[in-house]
Amino acid sequence: MTGRRGQIVASLSCIAPIGPDVTQRRLLPIIFGMTHAGKSLLWAGADAFTLFILIKVLDIPPVMAGTLFVLSSFWNAMVDGIWGHIVNRRMAIRAMLPGVCGLAAGLGCLSFAILPWLPAGIMPGTIFALFLFRTTFSLIDVPHNATAAALANIHGHLSVARWRSILSALTAIMVAAAALPMTGAATMVPHMARMIFPAIALMACLLLAPLPWLIRMTRQATPVSRAGRLDRAKRVPMRGLGLFCLSQMLGFAALACMGKAMLHTGALEGWLLDYALLILTIVRLAAVGLWSPIAAHIGSAKALSLAYICSALSAITLPAAIGQGGLSAAIILGLLGLSLGGVILLAWSSFSEQLPRWGMADDPAAAVRAYG
């Protein structure tokens, strides 16, 4: 009997060994989810509220506010690319990466929290806070995105993309709910913003606290030599990577314009204007359950093309639906949210699936460069 029990224990230990490596591997998806929720909370808050705060709270003229928003977004994109290139090329930077990401997370949350507290009409302070947020966000966003490549090798590309989409949608719902009190009486907007922004920043800071550990644990134990990395880079079809990123940039920009317009359009009925962002984000969460089986059946790339087509049709028909009344507009907004959720899910899944073809799947530093 004792021998039989020993055989059972031995067989179980072979199937599911217990030790520090297993504990770390089980913790990785949890920590990835926490940190992704933290950075998504910051990004959704900045994406939804920046223009609104600049215009309604800081009294910056709309044209100037829009210019600042666009310039800071371009700066964010430039820092993404430069930072990914530096991390890929500099071994010393990779060694410092956990500490750099921890410091950047704290500064990013702080710069987000103070935005509605800045003096109204004072441009230098506003520009500094806005560009500081965009810079620090890039410093944490690019290495964090690259950790998804390591997790995809274990759990699958579509699964990791599904985690990302669900958590992003949940945080977007939180931000959309926070927008409701800020769309009320004009006299209450500054007061509500000064409460909501620090609360979002504090929650994001707590969720991002394990980021240095995540970066450290997913870093390759035996780094690829610089010479080997350069040789590999020469063989990577960068044209394909560039075309993929260009197409996603154009698609994301068009969809982002639709989302930002919801807080500024006067054509929607009052109740629908208040709840437009909330409708988009809730339906976007439901879209994960719709598009995942479609992608599993026809592939992420084909499903992504279909999601973009549906998004375009929804955007084109929205003006006509608004003219037919609130119910018609709400239905088209729901369809737009379903399509948007599919694009977000499948763009990241498709990108992750392409990394092996570009020779970047087994090198974390190269993955950072690709995501940048």
CSV table of C-alpha atoms in Angstrom, one decimal:
chain,number,residue,atom,x,y,z
A,1,MET,CA,0.0,0.0,0.0
A,2,THR,CA,2.8,2.4,0.9
A,3,GLY,CA,4.6,1.6,-2.4
A,4,ARG,CA,1.4,2.3,-4.3
A,5,ARG,CA,1.0,5.6,-2.6
A,6,GLY,CA,4.6,6.5,-3.4
A,7,GLN,CA,4.0,5.7,-7.1
A,8,ILE,CA,1.0,8.0,-7.2
A,9,VAL,CA,2.9,10.8,-5.5
A,10,ALA,CA,5.8,10.4,-7.9
A,11,SER,CA,3.6,10.4,-10.9
A,12,LEU,CA,1.8,13.5,-9.7
A,13,SER,CA,5.1,15.3,-9.1
A,14,CYS,CA,6.2,14.6,-12.6
A,15,ILE,CA,2.9,16.1,-14.0
A,16,ALA,CA,2.9,19.1,-11.8
A,17,PRO,CA,6.2,19.7,-10.0
A,18,ILE,CA,6.3,22.0,-7.1
A,19,GLY,CA,9.0,24.6,-6.6
A,20,PRO,CA,10.0,28.2,-7.0
A,21,ASP,CA,10.0,28.1,-10.8
A,22,VAL,CA,6.4,26.7,-10.9
A,23,THR,CA,5.3,29.4,-8.3
A,24,GLN,CA,6.8,32.1,-10.4
A,25,ARG,CA,5.3,30.8,-13.6
A,26,ARG,CA,1.9,30.7,-12.0
A,27,LEU,CA,2.3,34.2,-10.6
A,28,LEU,CA,3.4,35.7,-14.0
A,29,PRO,CA,-0.1,35.8,-15.5
A,30,ILE,CA,-1.5,37.4,-12.3
A,31,ILE,CA,1.2,40.0,-12.1
A,32,PHE,CA,0.9,40.7,-15.9
A,33,GLY,CA,-2.9,41.2,-15.5
A,34,MET,CA,-2.4,43.6,-12.5
A,35,THR,CA,0.2,45.7,-14.3
A,36,HIS,CA,-1.7,45.7,-17.6
A,37,ALA,CA,-4.8,46.9,-15.7
A,38,GLY,CA,-2.7,49.7,-14.1
A,39,LYS,CA,-1.3,51.0,-17.3
A,40,SER,CA,-4.6,50.7,-19.1
A,41,LEU,CA,-6.3,52.7,-16.4
A,42,LEU,CA,-3.8,55.5,-16.9
A,43,TRP,CA,-4.0,55.3,-20.7
A,44,ALA,CA,-7.8,55.2,-20.8
A,45,GLY,CA,-8.0,58.1,-18.4
A,46,ALA,CA,-5.5,60.2,-20.4
A,47,ASP,CA,-7.1,59.3,-23.7
A,48,ALA,CA,-10.6,60.1,-22.6
A,49,PHE,CA,-10.0,63.1,-20.4
A,50,THR,CA,-7.0,65.1,-21.6
A,51,LEU,CA,-8.7,67.2,-24.2
A,52,PHE,CA,-11.7,67.6,-21.9
A,53,ILE,CA,-9.5,68.8,-19.0
A,54,LEU,CA,-7.4,71.1,-21.1
A,55,ILE,CA,-10.5,72.9,-22.4
A,56,LYS,CA,-13.0,72.7,-19.6
A,57,VAL,CA,-10.7,73.0,-16.5
A,58,LEU,CA,-7.5,74.7,-17.6
A,59,ASP,CA,-9.2,77.1,-20.0
A,60,ILE,CA,-6.9,76.4,-22.9
A,61,PRO,CA,-8.3,77.4,-26.3
A,62,PRO,CA,-9.6,74.3,-28.2
A,63,VAL,CA,-7.2,74.7,-31.1
A,64,MET,CA,-4.2,75.0,-28.8
A,65,ALA,CA,-5.5,72.1,-26.7
A,66,GLY,CA,-5.9,69.9,-29.7
A,67,THR,CA,-2.4,70.9,-30.9
A,68,LEU,CA,-0.9,70.0,-27.5
A,69,PHE,CA,-2.7,66.7,-27.5
A,70,VAL,CA,-1.5,65.7,-31.0
A,71,LEU,CA,2.1,66.8,-30.4
A,72,SER,CA,2.2,64.9,-27.1
A,73,SER,CA,0.8,61.8,-28.9
A,74,PHE,CA,3.5,62.1,-31.6
A,75,TRP,CA,6.1,62.5,-28.9
A,76,ASN,CA,4.7,59.3,-27.2
A,77,ALA,CA,5.1,57.4,-30.4
A,78,MET,CA,8.7,58.7,-31.0
A,79,VAL,CA,9.7,57.7,-27.4
A,80,ASP,CA,8.2,54.2,-28.0
A,81,GLY,CA,10.4,53.6,-31.0
A,82,ILE,CA,13.5,55.2,-29.5
A,83,TRP,CA,13.1,53.4,-26.2
A,84,GLY,CA,12.6,50.0,-27.8
A,85,HIS,CA,15.7,50.5,-29.9
A,86,ILE,CA,17.8,51.5,-26.9
A,87,VAL,CA,16.6,48.6,-24.8
A,88,ASN,CA,17.4,46.2,-27.7
A,89,ARG,CA,21.0,47.6,-28.2
A,90,ARG,CA,22.2,48.4,-24.7
A,91,MET,CA,22.8,45.6,-22.2
A,92,ALA,CA,23.4,48.1,-19.4
A,93,ILE,CA,20.0,49.6,-19.9
A,94,ARG,CA,18.4,46.1,-19.8
A,95,ALA,CA,20.1,45.4,-16.5
A,96,MET,CA,18.6,48.7,-15.1
A,97,LEU,CA,15.1,48.2,-16.7
A,98,PRO,CA,13.2,47.0,-13.6
A,99,GLY,CA,14.3,50.0,-11.6
A,100,VAL,CA,13.7,52.4,-14.5
A,101,CYS,CA,10.2,51.0,-15.0
A,102,GLY,CA,9.4,51.3,-11.3
A,103,LEU,CA,10.5,55.0,-11.2
A,104,ALA,CA,8.7,55.8,-14.5
A,105,ALA,CA,5.4,54.2,-13.1
A,106,GLY,CA,5.5,56.5,-10.1
A,107,LEU,CA,6.3,59.6,-12.1
A,108,GLY,CA,3.6,58.7,-14.7
A,109,CYS,CA,0.9,58.4,-12.0
A,110,LEU,CA,2.0,61.6,-10.4
A,111,SER,CA,2.0,63.6,-13.7
A,112,PHE,CA,-1.5,62.2,-14.4
A,113,ALA,CA,-2.9,63.1,-11.0
A,114,ILE,CA,-1.7,66.7,-11.0
A,115,LEU,CA,-3.1,67.6,-14.4
A,116,PRO,CA,-6.5,69.1,-13.3
A,117,TRP,CA,-4.7,70.9,-10.3
A,118,LEU,CA,-2.5,73.0,-12.6
A,119,PRO,CA,-3.2,76.8,-12.7
A,120,ALA,CA,-5.7,77.6,-15.4
A,121,GLY,CA,-4.3,79.3,-18.5
A,122,ILE,CA,-0.6,78.6,-17.6
A,123,MET,CA,0.9,76.9,-20.6
A,124,PRO,CA,4.5,75.9,-19.5
A,125,GLY,CA,3.3,73.8,-16.5
A,126,THR,CA,0.6,72.2,-18.6
A,127,ILE,CA,3.0,71.3,-21.4
A,128,PHE,CA,5.6,69.9,-18.9
A,129,ALA,CA,3.0,67.7,-17.1
A,130,LEU,CA,1.5,66.4,-20.4
A,131,PHE,CA,4.8,65.5,-22.0
A,132,LEU,CA,6.2,64.1,-18.7
A,133,PHE,CA,3.2,61.7,-18.6
A,134,ARG,CA,3.6,60.7,-22.2
A,135,THR,CA,7.3,60.1,-21.7
A,136,THR,CA,7.0,58.0,-18.5
A,137,PHE,CA,4.1,56.0,-20.0
A,138,SER,CA,6.3,55.0,-22.9
A,139,LEU,CA,9.1,53.9,-20.6
A,140,ILE,CA,6.7,51.4,-18.9
A,141,ASP,CA,4.5,50.5,-21.8
A,142,VAL,CA,7.1,49.2,-24.2
A,143,PRO,CA,8.8,46.8,-21.8
A,144,HIS,CA,5.5,45.7,-20.4
A,145,ASN,CA,4.1,44.9,-23.9
A,146,ALA,CA,7.2,42.8,-24.6
A,147,THR,CA,6.4,40.6,-21.5
A,148,ALA,CA,3.3,39.5,-23.4
A,149,ALA,CA,5.6,37.8,-26.0
A,150,ALA,CA,7.1,35.6,-23.2
A,151,LEU,CA,3.7,34.7,-21.8
A,152,ALA,CA,2.3,34.0,-25.3
A,153,ASN,CA,5.0,31.3,-25.7
A,154,ILE,CA,3.5,29.5,-22.7
A,155,HIS,CA,-0.3,30.3,-22.9
A,156,GLY,CA,-0.9,31.1,-26.5
A,157,HIS,CA,-1.2,34.3,-28.5
A,158,LEU,CA,-5.0,34.5,-28.5
A,159,SER,CA,-5.2,33.8,-24.8
A,160,VAL,CA,-2.8,36.6,-23.9
A,161,ALA,CA,-4.6,39.0,-26.3
A,162,ARG,CA,-7.9,38.0,-24.6
A,163,TRP,CA,-6.5,38.8,-21.2
A,164,ARG,CA,-5.3,42.2,-22.4
A,165,SER,CA,-8.6,43.0,-24.1
A,166,ILE,CA,-10.7,42.1,-21.1
A,167,LEU,CA,-8.6,44.1,-18.6
A,168,SER,CA,-8.4,47.0,-21.0
A,169,ALA,CA,-12.2,47.0,-21.4
A,170,LEU,CA,-12.8,46.8,-17.7
A,171,THR,CA,-10.5,49.7,-17.0
A,172,ALA,CA,-12.2,51.7,-19.8
A,173,ILE,CA,-15.6,51.0,-18.2
A,174,MET,CA,-14.2,52.4,-14.9
A,175,VAL,CA,-13.0,55.5,-16.7
A,176,ALA,CA,-16.3,55.9,-18.6
A,177,ALA,CA,-18.2,55.7,-15.3
A,178,ALA,CA,-15.9,58.3,-13.9
A,179,ALA,CA,-16.8,60.6,-16.8
A,180,LEU,CA,-20.4,60.7,-15.8
A,181,PRO,CA,-20.1,63.2,-12.9
A,182,MET,CA,-17.7,65.3,-15.0
A,183,THR,CA,-20.3,65.9,-17.8
A,184,GLY,CA,-22.7,67.6,-15.4
A,185,ALA,CA,-22.8,71.2,-14.3
A,186,ALA,CA,-19.9,73.3,-15.6
A,187,THR,CA,-19.2,74.7,-12.1
A,188,MET,CA,-18.7,71.1,-10.7
A,189,VAL,CA,-16.3,69.9,-13.5
A,190,PRO,CA,-13.0,71.2,-11.9
A,191,HIS,CA,-14.0,69.9,-8.4
A,192,MET,CA,-14.9,66.5,-9.7
A,193,ALA,CA,-11.8,66.2,-11.9
A,194,ARG,CA,-9.5,67.1,-8.9
A,195,MET,CA,-11.0,64.2,-7.0
A,196,ILE,CA,-11.2,61.6,-9.8
A,197,PHE,CA,-7.7,62.1,-11.3
A,198,PRO,CA,-5.8,61.4,-8.0
A,199,ALA,CA,-8.1,58.4,-7.3
A,200,ILE,CA,-7.3,56.9,-10.8
A,201,ALA,CA,-3.6,57.6,-10.3
A,202,LEU,CA,-3.5,56.0,-6.9
A,203,MET,CA,-5.3,52.8,-8.1
A,204,ALA,CA,-3.0,52.6,-11.1
A,205,CYS,CA,0.1,53.1,-8.9
A,206,LEU,CA,-0.9,50.2,-6.7
A,207,LEU,CA,-1.5,47.9,-9.7
A,208,LEU,CA,1.8,48.9,-11.3
A,209,ALA,CA,3.8,48.2,-8.1
A,210,PRO,CA,4.8,44.6,-9.2
A,211,LEU,CA,6.0,45.8,-12.6
A,212,PRO,CA,9.8,45.6,-11.8
A,213,TRP,CA,9.3,42.0,-10.6
A,214,LEU,CA,7.5,41.2,-13.9
A,215,ILE,CA,10.2,42.7,-16.0
A,216,ARG,CA,12.9,40.8,-14.1
A,217,MET,CA,11.2,37.4,-14.2
A,218,THR,CA,10.4,37.5,-18.0
A,219,ARG,CA,13.9,38.7,-18.9
A,220,GLN,CA,15.9,36.0,-20.6
A,221,ALA,CA,18.4,34.3,-18.3
A,222,THR,CA,21.1,34.1,-20.9
A,223,PRO,CA,21.0,37.2,-23.1
A,224,VAL,CA,21.7,37.0,-26.8
A,225,SER,CA,25.0,38.5,-27.6
A,226,ARG,CA,25.1,41.9,-29.3
A,227,ALA,CA,26.8,40.4,-32.4
A,228,GLY,CA,24.1,37.7,-32.6
A,229,ARG,CA,21.4,40.3,-32.2
A,230,LEU,CA,22.8,42.4,-35.0
A,231,ASP,CA,23.1,39.4,-37.3
A,232,ARG,CA,19.5,38.5,-36.6
A,233,ALA,CA,18.3,42.0,-37.2
A,234,LYS,CA,19.8,41.9,-40.7
A,235,ARG,CA,17.7,38.9,-41.5
A,236,VAL,CA,14.4,40.3,-40.1
A,237,PRO,CA,12.0,41.5,-42.8
A,238,MET,CA,11.5,45.0,-41.3
A,239,ARG,CA,9.4,46.0,-44.2
A,240,GLY,CA,6.7,43.6,-43.2
A,241,LEU,CA,6.8,44.8,-39.6
A,242,GLY,CA,6.6,48.4,-40.7
A,243,LEU,CA,3.6,47.8,-43.0
A,244,PHE,CA,1.8,46.0,-40.3
A,245,CYS,CA,2.4,48.8,-37.8
A,246,LEU,CA,1.4,51.5,-40.3
A,247,SER,CA,-1.9,49.8,-41.1
A,248,GLN,CA,-2.7,49.4,-37.4
A,249,MET,CA,-1.7,53.0,-36.7
A,250,LEU,CA,-4.1,54.3,-39.4
A,251,GLY,CA,-6.9,52.0,-38.1
A,252,PHE,CA,-6.4,52.8,-34.5
A,253,ALA,CA,-6.3,56.6,-35.2
A,254,ALA,CA,-9.6,56.5,-37.1
A,255,LEU,CA,-11.3,54.6,-34.3
A,256,ALA,CA,-9.8,56.8,-31.6
A,257,CYS,CA,-11.3,59.8,-33.3
A,258,MET,CA,-14.7,58.3,-33.1
A,259,GLY,CA,-14.3,57.6,-29.3
A,260,LYS,CA,-13.0,61.2,-28.6
A,261,ALA,CA,-15.9,62.7,-30.5
A,262,MET,CA,-18.4,61.2,-28.1
A,263,LEU,CA,-17.6,63.8,-25.4
A,264,HIS,CA,-17.7,66.8,-27.8
A,265,THR,CA,-20.5,66.2,-30.3
A,266,GLY,CA,-23.7,68.1,-29.8
A,267,ALA,CA,-25.8,66.0,-32.1
A,268,LEU,CA,-26.5,63.2,-29.7
A,269,GLU,CA,-29.5,63.3,-27.4
A,270,GLY,CA,-28.7,64.4,-23.8
A,271,TRP,CA,-29.0,60.9,-22.2
A,272,LEU,CA,-27.0,59.3,-25.0
A,273,LEU,CA,-24.3,61.9,-24.8
A,274,ASP,CA,-23.8,61.1,-21.1
A,275,TYR,CA,-23.7,57.3,-21.7
A,276,ALA,CA,-22.0,57.1,-25.1
A,277,LEU,CA,-18.5,56.1,-23.7
A,278,LEU,CA,-20.1,53.7,-21.2
A,279,ILE,CA,-22.0,52.0,-24.0
A,280,LEU,CA,-18.9,51.7,-26.2
A,281,THR,CA,-16.8,50.2,-23.4
A,282,ILE,CA,-19.3,47.7,-22.1
A,283,VAL,CA,-20.0,46.4,-25.5
A,284,ARG,CA,-16.3,46.3,-26.2
A,285,LEU,CA,-15.9,43.9,-23.3
A,286,ALA,CA,-18.7,41.7,-24.6
A,287,ALA,CA,-16.9,41.7,-28.0
A,288,VAL,CA,-14.1,39.5,-26.6
A,289,GLY,CA,-16.6,36.6,-26.3
A,290,LEU,CA,-17.8,37.2,-29.9
A,291,TRP,CA,-14.4,37.6,-31.7
A,292,SER,CA,-12.4,34.9,-29.9
A,293,PRO,CA,-14.2,31.9,-31.5
A,294,ILE,CA,-14.2,33.7,-34.9
A,295,ALA,CA,-10.5,34.1,-34.7
A,296,ALA,CA,-10.0,30.5,-33.6
A,297,HIS,CA,-12.0,29.4,-36.6
A,298,ILE,CA,-10.6,31.6,-39.4
A,299,GLY,CA,-7.4,32.9,-37.9
A,300,SER,CA,-6.6,36.2,-36.2
A,301,ALA,CA,-5.5,38.0,-39.4
A,302,LYS,CA,-8.7,37.3,-41.3
A,303,ALA,CA,-10.8,38.1,-38.2
A,304,LEU,CA,-9.0,41.4,-37.8
A,305,SER,CA,-9.8,42.4,-41.4
A,306,LEU,CA,-13.5,41.6,-40.7
A,307,ALA,CA,-13.5,43.6,-37.5
A,308,TYR,CA,-12.0,46.6,-39.3
A,309,ILE,CA,-14.7,46.3,-42.1
A,310,CYS,CA,-17.5,46.2,-39.4
A,311,SER,CA,-15.9,49.3,-37.7
A,312,ALA,CA,-15.9,51.2,-40.9
A,313,LEU,CA,-19.5,50.4,-41.7
A,314,SER,CA,-20.6,51.4,-38.2
A,315,ALA,CA,-18.7,54.7,-38.3
A,316,ILE,CA,-20.2,55.5,-41.7
A,317,THR,CA,-23.8,54.8,-40.7
A,318,LEU,CA,-23.5,56.6,-37.3
A,319,PRO,CA,-24.5,60.1,-38.6
A,320,ALA,CA,-27.6,58.7,-40.3
A,321,ALA,CA,-28.5,56.8,-37.1
A,322,ILE,CA,-28.2,59.9,-35.0
A,323,GLY,CA,-30.6,61.6,-37.3
A,324,GLN,CA,-33.2,58.8,-36.7
A,325,GLY,CA,-33.2,59.3,-32.9
A,326,GLY,CA,-31.5,58.1,-29.7
A,327,LEU,CA,-32.4,54.4,-30.0
A,328,SER,CA,-31.0,54.1,-33.5
A,329,ALA,CA,-27.8,55.9,-32.5
A,330,ALA,CA,-27.4,53.7,-29.4
A,331,ILE,CA,-27.7,50.5,-31.6
A,332,ILE,CA,-25.0,51.7,-34.0
A,333,LEU,CA,-22.8,52.8,-31.1
A,334,GLY,CA,-23.2,49.2,-29.7
A,335,LEU,CA,-22.1,47.8,-33.1
A,336,LEU,CA,-19.2,50.2,-33.2
A,337,GLY,CA,-18.2,49.0,-29.7
A,338,LEU,CA,-18.4,45.3,-30.8
A,339,SER,CA,-16.2,46.1,-33.8
A,340,LEU,CA,-13.7,48.1,-31.8
A,341,GLY,CA,-13.4,45.3,-29.3
A,342,GLY,CA,-12.6,42.9,-32.1
A,343,VAL,CA,-9.9,45.2,-33.5
A,344,ILE,CA,-8.2,45.7,-30.2
A,345,LEU,CA,-8.2,42.0,-29.4
A,346,LEU,CA,-7.1,40.8,-32.8
A,347,ALA,CA,-4.5,43.5,-33.6
A,348,TRP,CA,-2.4,42.4,-30.6
A,349,SER,CA,-3.0,38.7,-31.2
A,350,SER,CA,-2.0,39.1,-34.9
A,351,PHE,CA,1.1,41.1,-33.9
A,352,SER,CA,2.1,38.5,-31.4
A,353,GLU,CA,1.7,35.7,-33.9
A,354,GLN,CA,3.9,37.5,-36.4
A,355,LEU,CA,6.9,37.9,-34.0
A,356,PRO,CA,8.3,34.4,-34.8
A,357,ARG,CA,8.2,35.2,-38.5
A,358,TRP,CA,10.2,38.3,-37.8
A,359,GLY,CA,12.8,36.3,-35.8
A,360,MET,CA,11.9,38.1,-32.5
A,361,ALA,CA,10.0,35.5,-30.5
A,362,ASP,CA,12.9,34.0,-28.6
A,363,ASP,CA,14.7,37.2,-27.7
A,364,PRO,CA,13.0,39.5,-25.1
A,365,ALA,CA,15.2,42.5,-26.1
A,366,ALA,CA,14.2,42.1,-29.8
A,367,ALA,CA,10.6,41.8,-28.7
A,368,VAL,CA,10.9,45.1,-26.8
A,369,ARG,CA,12.2,46.7,-30.0
A,370,ALA,CA,9.3,45.2,-32.1
A,371,TYR,CA,6.7,46.4,-29.7
A,372,GLY,CA,8.3,49.9,-29.6
